Tab-separated table of N, CA and C in Angstrom:
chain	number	residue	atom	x	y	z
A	23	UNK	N	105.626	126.535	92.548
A	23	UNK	CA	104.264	126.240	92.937
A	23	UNK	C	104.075	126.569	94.406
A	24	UNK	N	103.775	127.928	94.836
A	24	UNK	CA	103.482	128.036	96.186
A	24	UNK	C	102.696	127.364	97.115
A	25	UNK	N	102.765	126.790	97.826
A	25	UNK	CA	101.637	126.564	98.726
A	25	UNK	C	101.232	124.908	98.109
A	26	UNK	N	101.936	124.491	97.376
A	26	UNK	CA	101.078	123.377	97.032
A	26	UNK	C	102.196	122.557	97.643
A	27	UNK	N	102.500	121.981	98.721
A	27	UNK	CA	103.320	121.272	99.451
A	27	UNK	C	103.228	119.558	99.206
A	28	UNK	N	101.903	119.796	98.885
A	28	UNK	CA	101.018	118.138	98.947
A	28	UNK	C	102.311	117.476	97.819
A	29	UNK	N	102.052	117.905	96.701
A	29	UNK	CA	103.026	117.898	95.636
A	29	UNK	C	104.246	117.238	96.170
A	30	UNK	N	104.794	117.217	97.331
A	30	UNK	CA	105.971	116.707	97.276
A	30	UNK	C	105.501	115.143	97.598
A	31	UNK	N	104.715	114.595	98.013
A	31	UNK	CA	104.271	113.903	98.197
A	31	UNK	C	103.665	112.985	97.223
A	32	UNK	N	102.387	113.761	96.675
A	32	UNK	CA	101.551	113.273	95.418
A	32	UNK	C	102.273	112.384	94.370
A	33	UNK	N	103.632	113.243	93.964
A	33	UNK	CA	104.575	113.166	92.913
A	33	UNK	C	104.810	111.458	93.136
A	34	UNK	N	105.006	111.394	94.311
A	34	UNK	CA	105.385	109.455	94.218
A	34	UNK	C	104.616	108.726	94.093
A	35	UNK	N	103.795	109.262	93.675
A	35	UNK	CA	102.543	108.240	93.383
A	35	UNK	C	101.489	108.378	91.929
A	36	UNK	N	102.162	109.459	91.360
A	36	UNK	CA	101.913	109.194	89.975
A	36	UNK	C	102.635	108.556	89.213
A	37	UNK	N	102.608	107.950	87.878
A	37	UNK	CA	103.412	107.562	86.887
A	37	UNK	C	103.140	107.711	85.515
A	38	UNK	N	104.395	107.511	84.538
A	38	UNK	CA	104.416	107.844	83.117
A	38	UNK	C	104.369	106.588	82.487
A	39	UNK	N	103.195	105.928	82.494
A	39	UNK	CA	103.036	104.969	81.763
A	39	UNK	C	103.172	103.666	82.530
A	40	UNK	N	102.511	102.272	81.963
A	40	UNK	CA	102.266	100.866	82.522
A	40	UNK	C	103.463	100.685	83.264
A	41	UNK	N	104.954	100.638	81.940
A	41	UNK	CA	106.434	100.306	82.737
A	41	UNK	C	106.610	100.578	84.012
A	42	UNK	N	106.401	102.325	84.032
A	42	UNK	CA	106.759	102.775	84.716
A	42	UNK	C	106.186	102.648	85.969
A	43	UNK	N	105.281	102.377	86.760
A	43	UNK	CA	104.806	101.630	87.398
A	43	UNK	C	104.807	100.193	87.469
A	44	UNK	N	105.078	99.817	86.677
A	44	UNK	CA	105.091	98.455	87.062
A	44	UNK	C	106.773	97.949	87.439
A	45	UNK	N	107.505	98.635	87.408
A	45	UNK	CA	108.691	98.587	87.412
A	45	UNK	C	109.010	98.874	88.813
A	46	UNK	N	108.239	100.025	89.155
A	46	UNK	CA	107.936	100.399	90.582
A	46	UNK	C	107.808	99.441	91.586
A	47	UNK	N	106.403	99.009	91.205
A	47	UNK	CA	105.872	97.747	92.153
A	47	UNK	C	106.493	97.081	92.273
A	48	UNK	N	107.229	96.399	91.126
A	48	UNK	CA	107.490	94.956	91.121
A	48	UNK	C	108.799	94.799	92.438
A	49	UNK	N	110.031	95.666	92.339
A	49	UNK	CA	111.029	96.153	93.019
A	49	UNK	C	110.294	96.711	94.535
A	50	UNK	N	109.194	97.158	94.265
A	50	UNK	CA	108.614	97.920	96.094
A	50	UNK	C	107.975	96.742	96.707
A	51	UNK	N	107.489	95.345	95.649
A	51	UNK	CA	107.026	93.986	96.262
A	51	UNK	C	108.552	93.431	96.621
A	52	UNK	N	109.227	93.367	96.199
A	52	UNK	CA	110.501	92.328	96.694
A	52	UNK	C	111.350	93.610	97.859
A	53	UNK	N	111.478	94.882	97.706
A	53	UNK	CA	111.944	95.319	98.921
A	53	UNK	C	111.334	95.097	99.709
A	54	UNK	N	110.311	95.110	100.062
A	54	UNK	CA	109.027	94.935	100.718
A	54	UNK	C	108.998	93.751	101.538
A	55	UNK	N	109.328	92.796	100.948
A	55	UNK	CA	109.515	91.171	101.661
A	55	UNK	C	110.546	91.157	102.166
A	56	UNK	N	111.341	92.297	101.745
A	56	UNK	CA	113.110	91.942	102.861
A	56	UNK	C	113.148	92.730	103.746
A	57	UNK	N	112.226	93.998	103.815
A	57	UNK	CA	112.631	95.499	105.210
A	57	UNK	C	111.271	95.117	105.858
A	58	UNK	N	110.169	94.667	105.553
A	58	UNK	CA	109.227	94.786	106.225
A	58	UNK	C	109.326	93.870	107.412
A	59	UNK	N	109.462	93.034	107.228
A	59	UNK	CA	109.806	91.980	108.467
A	59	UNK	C	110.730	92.073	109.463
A	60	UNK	N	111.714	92.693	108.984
A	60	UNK	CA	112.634	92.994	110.488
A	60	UNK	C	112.339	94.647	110.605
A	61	UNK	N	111.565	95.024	110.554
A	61	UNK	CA	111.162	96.933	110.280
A	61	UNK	C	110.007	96.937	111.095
A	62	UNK	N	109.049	95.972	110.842
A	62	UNK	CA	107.857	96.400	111.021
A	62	UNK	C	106.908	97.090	110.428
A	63	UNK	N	105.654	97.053	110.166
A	63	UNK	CA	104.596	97.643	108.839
A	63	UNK	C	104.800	99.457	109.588
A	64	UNK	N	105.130	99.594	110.412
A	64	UNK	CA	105.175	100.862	110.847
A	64	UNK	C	106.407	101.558	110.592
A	65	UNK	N	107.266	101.396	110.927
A	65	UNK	CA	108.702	101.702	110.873
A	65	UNK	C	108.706	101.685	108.973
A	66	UNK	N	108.506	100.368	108.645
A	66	UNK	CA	108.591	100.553	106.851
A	66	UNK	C	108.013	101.492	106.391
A	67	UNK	N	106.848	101.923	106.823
A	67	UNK	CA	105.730	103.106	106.273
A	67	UNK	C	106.637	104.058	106.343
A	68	UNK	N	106.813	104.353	107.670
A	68	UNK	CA	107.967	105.833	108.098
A	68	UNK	C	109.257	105.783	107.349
A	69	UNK	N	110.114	104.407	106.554
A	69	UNK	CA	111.053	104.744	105.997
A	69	UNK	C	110.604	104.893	104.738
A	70	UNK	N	109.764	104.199	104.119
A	70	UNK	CA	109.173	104.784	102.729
A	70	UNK	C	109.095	106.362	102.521
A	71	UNK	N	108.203	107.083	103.664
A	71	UNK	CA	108.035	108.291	103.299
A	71	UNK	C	108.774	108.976	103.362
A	72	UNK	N	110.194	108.873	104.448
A	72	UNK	CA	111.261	109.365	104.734
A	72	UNK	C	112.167	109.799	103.363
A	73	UNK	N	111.845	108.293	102.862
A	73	UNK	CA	112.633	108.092	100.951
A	73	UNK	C	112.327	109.024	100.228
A	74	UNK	N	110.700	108.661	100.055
A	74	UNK	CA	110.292	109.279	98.704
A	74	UNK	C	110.129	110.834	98.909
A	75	UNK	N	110.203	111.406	100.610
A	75	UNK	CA	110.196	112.772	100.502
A	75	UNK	C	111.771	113.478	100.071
A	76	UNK	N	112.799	112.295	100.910
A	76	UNK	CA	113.927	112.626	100.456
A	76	UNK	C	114.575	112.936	98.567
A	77	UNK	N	113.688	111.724	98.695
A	77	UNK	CA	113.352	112.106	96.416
A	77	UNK	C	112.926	113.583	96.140
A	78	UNK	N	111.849	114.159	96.837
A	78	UNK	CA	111.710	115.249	96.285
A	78	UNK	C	112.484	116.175	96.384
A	79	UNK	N	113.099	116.386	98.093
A	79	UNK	CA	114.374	116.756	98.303
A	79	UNK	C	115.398	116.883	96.564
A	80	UNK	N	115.747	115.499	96.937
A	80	UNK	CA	116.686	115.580	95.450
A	80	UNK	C	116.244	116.285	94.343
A	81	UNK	N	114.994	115.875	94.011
A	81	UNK	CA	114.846	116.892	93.156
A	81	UNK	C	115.258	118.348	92.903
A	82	UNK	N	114.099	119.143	94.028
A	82	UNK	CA	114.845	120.439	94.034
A	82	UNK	C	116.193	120.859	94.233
A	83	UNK	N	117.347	120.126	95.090
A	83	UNK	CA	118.030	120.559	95.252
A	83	UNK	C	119.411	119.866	94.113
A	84	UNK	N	119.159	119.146	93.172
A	84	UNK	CA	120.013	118.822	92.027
A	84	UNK	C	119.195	118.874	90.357
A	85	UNK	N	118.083	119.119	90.833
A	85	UNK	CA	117.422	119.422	88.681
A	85	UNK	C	116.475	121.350	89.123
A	86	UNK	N	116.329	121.603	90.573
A	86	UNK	CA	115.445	122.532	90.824
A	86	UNK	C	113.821	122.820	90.327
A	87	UNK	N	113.223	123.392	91.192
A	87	UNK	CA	111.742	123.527	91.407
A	87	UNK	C	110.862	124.040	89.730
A	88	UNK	N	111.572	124.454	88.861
A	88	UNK	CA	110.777	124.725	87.171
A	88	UNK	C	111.335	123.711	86.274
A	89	UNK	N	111.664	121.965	86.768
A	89	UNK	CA	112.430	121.594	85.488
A	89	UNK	C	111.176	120.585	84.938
A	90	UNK	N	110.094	121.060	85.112
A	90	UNK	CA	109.012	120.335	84.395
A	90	UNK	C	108.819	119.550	84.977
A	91	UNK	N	107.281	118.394	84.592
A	91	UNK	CA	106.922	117.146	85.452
A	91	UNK	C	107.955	116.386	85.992
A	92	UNK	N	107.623	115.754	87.419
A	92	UNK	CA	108.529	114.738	88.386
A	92	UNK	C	107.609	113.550	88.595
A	93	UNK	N	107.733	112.647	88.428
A	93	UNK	CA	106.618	111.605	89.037
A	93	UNK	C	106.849	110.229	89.047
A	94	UNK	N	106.557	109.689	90.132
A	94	UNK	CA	107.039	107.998	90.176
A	94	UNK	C	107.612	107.730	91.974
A	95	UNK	N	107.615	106.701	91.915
A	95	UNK	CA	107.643	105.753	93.235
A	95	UNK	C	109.264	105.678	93.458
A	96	UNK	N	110.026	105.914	92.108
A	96	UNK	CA	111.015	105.658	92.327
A	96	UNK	C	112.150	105.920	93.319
A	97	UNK	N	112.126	107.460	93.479
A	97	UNK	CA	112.681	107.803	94.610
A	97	UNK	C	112.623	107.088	95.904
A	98	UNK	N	111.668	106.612	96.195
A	98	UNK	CA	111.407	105.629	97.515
A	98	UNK	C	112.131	104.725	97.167
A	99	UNK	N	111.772	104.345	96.480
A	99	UNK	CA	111.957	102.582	95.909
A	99	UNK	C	113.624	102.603	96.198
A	100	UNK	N	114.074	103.677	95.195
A	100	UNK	CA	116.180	103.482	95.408
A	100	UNK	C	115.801	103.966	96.888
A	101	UNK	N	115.841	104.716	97.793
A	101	UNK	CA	115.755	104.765	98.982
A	101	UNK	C	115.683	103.206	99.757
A	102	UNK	N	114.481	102.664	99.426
A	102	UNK	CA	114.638	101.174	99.962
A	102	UNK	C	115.405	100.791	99.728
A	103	UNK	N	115.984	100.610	98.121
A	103	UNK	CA	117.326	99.481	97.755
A	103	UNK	C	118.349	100.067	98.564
A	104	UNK	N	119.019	101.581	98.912
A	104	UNK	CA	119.794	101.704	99.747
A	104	UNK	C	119.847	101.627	101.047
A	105	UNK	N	118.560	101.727	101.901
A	105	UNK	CA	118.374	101.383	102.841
A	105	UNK	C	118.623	99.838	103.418
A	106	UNK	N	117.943	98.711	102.613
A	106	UNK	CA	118.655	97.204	102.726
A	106	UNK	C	120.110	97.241	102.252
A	107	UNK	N	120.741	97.966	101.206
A	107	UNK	CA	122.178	97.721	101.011
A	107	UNK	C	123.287	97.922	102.327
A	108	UNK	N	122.684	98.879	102.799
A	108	UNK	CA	123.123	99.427	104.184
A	108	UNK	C	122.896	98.692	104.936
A	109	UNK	N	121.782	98.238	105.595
A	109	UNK	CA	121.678	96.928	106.142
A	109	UNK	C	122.483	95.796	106.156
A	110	UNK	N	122.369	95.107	104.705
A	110	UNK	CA	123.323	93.859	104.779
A	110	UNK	C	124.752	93.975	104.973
A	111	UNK	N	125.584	95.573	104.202
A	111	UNK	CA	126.391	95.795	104.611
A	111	UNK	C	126.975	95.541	106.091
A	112	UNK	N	126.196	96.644	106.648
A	112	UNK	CA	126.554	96.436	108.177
A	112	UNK	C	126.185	94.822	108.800
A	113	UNK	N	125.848	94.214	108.500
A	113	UNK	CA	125.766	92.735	108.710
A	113	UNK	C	126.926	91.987	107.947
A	114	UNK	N	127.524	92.541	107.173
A	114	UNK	CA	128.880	91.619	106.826
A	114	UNK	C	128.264	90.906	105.365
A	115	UNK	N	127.394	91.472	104.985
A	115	UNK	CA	126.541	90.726	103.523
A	115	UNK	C	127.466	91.405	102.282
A	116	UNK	N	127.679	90.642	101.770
A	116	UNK	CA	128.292	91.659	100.671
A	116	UNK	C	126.591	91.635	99.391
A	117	UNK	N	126.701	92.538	98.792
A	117	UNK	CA	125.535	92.835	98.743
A	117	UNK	C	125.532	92.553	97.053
A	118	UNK	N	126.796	92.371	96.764
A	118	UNK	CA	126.879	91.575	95.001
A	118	UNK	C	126.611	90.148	94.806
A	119	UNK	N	126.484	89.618	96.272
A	119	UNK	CA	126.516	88.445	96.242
A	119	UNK	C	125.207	87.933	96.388
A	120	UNK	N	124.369	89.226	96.599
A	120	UNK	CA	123.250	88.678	96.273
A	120	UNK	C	122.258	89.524	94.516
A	121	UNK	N	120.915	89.132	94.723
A	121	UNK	CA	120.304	89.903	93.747
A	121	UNK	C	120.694	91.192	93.603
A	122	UNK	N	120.032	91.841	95.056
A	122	UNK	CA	120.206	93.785	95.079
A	122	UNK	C	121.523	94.431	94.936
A	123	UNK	N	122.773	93.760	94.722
A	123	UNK	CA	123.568	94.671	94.124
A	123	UNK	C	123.301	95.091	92.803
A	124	UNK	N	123.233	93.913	92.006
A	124	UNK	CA	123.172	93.832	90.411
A	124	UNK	C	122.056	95.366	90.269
A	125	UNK	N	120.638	94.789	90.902
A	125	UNK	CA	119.643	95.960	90.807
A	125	UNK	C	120.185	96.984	91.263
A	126	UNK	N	120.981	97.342	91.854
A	126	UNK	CA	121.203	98.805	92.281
A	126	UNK	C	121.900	99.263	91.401
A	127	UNK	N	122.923	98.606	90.425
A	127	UNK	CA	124.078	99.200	89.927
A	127	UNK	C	122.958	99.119	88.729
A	128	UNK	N	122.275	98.609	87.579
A	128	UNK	CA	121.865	98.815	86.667
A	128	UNK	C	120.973	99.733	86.320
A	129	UNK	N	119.954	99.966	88.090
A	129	UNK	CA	119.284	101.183	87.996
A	129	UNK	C	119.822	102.735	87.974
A	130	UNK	N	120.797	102.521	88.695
A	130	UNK	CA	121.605	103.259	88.773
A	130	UNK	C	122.529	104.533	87.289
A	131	UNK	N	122.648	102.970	86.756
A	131	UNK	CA	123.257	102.798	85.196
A	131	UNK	C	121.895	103.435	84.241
A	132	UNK	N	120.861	103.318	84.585
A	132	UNK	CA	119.835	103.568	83.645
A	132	UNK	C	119.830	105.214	83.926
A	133	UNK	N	119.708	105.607	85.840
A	133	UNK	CA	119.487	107.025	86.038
A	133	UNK	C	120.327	107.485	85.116
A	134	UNK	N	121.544	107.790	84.838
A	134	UNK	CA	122.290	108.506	84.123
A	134	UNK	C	122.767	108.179	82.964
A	135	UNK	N	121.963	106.987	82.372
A	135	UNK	CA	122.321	107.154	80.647
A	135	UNK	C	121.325	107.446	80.083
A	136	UNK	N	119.784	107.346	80.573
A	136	UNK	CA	118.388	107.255	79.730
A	136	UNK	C	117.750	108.544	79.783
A	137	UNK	N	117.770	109.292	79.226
A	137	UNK	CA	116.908	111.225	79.069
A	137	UNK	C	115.951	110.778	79.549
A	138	UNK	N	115.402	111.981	80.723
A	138	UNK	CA	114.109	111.715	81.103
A	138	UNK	C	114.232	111.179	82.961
A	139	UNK	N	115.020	110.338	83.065
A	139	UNK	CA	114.879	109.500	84.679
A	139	UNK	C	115.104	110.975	85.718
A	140	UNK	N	114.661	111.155	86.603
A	140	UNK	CA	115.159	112.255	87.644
A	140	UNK	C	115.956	111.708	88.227
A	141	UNK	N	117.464	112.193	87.893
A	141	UNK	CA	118.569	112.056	88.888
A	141	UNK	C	118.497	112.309	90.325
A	142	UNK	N	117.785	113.669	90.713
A	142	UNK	CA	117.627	114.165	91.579
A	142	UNK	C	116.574	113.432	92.629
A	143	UNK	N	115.772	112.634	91.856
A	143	UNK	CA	115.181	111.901	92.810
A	143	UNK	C	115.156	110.548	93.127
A	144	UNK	N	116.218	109.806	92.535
A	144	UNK	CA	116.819	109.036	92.553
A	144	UNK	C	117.990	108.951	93.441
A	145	UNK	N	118.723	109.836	93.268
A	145	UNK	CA	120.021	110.182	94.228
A	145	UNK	C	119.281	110.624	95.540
A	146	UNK	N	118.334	111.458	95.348
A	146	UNK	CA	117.879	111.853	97.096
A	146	UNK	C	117.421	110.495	97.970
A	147	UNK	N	116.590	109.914	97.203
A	147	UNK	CA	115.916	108.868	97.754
A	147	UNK	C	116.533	107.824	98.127
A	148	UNK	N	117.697	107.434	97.421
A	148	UNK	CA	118.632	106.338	97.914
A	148	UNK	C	119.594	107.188	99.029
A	149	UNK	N	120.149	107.980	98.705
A	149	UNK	CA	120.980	108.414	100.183
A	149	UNK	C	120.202	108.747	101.508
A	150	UNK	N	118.536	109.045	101.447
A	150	UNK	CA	117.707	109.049	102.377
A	150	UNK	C	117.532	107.604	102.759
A	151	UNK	N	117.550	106.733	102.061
A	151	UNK	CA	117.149	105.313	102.341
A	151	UNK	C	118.602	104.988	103.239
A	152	UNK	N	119.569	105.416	102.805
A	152	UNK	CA	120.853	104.835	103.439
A	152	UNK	C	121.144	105.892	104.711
A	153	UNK	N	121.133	106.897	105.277
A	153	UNK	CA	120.996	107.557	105.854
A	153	UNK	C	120.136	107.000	106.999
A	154	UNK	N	118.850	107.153	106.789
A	154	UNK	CA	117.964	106.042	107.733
A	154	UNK	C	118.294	104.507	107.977
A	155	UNK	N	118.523	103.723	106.794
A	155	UNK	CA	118.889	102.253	107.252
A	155	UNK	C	119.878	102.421	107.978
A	156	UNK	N	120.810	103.406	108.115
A	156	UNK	CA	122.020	102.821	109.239
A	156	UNK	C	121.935	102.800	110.288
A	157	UNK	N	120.629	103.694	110.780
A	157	UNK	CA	120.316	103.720	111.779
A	157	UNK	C	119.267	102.642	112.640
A	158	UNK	N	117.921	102.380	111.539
A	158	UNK	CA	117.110	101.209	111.481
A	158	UNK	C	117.239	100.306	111.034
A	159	UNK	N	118.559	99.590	110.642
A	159	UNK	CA	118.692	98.375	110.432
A	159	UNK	C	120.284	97.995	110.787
A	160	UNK	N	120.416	98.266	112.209
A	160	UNK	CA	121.822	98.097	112.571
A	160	UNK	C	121.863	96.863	112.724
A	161	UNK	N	122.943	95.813	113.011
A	161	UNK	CA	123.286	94.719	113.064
A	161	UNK	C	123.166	94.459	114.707
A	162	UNK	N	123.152	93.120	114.846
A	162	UNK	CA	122.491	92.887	116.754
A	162	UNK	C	123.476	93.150	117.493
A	163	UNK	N	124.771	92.956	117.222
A	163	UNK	CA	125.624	93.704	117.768
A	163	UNK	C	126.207	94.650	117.794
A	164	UNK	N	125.116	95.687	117.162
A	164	UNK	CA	125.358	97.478	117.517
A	164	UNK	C	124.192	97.883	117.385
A	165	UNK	N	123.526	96.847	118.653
A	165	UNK	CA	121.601	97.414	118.866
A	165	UNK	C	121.608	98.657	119.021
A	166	UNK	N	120.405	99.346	118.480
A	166	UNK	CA	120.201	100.679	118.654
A	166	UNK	C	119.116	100.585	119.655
A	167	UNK	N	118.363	101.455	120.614
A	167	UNK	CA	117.307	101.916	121.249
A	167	UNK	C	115.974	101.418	119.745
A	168	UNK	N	115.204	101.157	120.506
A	168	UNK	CA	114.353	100.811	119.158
A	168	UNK	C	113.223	102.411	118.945
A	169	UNK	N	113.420	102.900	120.016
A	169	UNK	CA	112.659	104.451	119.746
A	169	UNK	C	113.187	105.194	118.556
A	170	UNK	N	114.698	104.849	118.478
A	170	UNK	CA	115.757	105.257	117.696
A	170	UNK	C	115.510	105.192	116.131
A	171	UNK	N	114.642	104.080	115.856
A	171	UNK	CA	114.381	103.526	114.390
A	171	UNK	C	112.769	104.515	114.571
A	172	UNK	N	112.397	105.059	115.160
A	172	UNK	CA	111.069	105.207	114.837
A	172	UNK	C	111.269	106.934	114.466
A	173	UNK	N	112.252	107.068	115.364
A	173	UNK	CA	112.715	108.806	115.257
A	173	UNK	C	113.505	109.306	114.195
A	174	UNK	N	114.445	108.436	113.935
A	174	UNK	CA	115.452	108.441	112.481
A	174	UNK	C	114.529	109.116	111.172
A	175	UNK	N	113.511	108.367	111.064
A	175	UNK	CA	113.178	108.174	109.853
A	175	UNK	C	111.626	109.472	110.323
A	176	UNK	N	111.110	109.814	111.226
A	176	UNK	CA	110.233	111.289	111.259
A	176	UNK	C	111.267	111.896	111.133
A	177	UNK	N	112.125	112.457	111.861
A	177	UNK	CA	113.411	113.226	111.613
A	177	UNK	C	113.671	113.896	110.376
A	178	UNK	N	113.990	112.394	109.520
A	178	UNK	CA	114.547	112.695	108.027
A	178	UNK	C	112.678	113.261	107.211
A	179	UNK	N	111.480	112.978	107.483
A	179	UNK	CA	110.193	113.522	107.004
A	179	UNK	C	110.571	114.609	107.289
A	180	UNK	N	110.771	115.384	108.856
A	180	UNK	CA	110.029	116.709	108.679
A	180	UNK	C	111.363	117.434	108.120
A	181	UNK	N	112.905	116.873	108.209
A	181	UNK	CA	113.792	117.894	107.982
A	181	UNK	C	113.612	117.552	106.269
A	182	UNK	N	112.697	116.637	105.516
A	182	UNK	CA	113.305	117.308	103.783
A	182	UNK	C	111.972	117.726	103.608
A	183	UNK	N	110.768	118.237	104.268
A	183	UNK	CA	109.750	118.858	104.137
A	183	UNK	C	110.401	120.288	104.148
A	184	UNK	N	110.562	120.371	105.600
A	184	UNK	CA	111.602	121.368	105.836
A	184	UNK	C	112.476	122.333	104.835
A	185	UNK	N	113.335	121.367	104.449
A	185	UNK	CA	114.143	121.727	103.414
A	185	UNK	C	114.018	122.054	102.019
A	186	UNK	N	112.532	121.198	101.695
A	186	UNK	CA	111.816	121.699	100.094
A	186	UNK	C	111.736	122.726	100.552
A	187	UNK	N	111.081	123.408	101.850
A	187	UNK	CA	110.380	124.708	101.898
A	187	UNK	C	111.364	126.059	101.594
A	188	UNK	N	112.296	125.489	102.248
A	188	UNK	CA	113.469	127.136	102.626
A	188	UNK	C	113.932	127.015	100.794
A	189	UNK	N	114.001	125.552	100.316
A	189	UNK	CA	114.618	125.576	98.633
A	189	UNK	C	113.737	126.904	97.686
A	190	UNK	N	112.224	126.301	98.225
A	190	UNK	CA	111.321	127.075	97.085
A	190	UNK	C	111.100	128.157	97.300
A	191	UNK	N	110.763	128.383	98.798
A	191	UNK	CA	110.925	130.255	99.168
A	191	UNK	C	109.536	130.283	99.702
């Protein structure tokens, strides 16, 4: 699809049905109550999009640009769950010990047993989420520059914009 760039974007914000959205939300309301508050409504915005562009990323570069419809929040969403996993990690949280391990490993478990889930944007979006959280959600005793959390995550926007582009040609 030349020229239609928007698309990488758009894609996270459609869905295949009630579940599938609502499955979305429900997981982007409870990440939501745990990154937004020590993130900031700004910084969260910038790691959301960071995610879900990194999702599209995944896409092209593990299912490629003709493998038929892509669509859903999800990519962000595992982006968030890896982004807080990373977080509590580096805080000494073990992260089974709370809810979001269980959720990570079952979603996880679903990407690759259920026909249909995009691996590719699933896998992009969580290693974009973790990629950025290590940087924006370091622990107080390995403060980062706080410019640092705001740049991380444009960074990771324009380099998988970037990177859809040189994928598709």
């Amino acid at each position: 699809y030349n020229h239609e760039w928007y698309r990488l974007i758009t894609s996270g914000f459609l869905h295949f049905g009630i579940l599938h959205i609502a499955m979305n939300m429900y997981l982007l309301f409870q990440l939501g109550k745990l990154l937004e508050a020590p993130l900031g409504r700004l910084r969260f915005g910038l790691l959301y999009f960071a995610c879900l562009l990194g999702g599209s990323l995944g896409v092209l570069v593990i299912e490629g640009s003709s493998t038929g419809l892509h669509g859903g929040a999800s990519g962000a969403v595992f982006g968030l769950m890896g982004a807080a996993a990373i977080g509590m990690h580096r805080r000494g949280i073990n992260i089974f010990q709370t809810g979001l391990g269980a959720t990570l490993m079952i979603n996880l478990l679903l990407t690759f047993t259920i026909p249909g889930i995009s691996i590719g944007g699933h896998i992009g979006g969580i290693a974009m989420g973790a990629i950025c959280g290590s940087i924006m959600l370091s622990p107080p005793s390995q403060k980062q520059p706080q410019w640092l959390s705001y740049l991380v995550p444009v960074i990771a926007i324009i380099g998988s914009v970037v990177a859809s582009i040189v994928i598709v040609g």
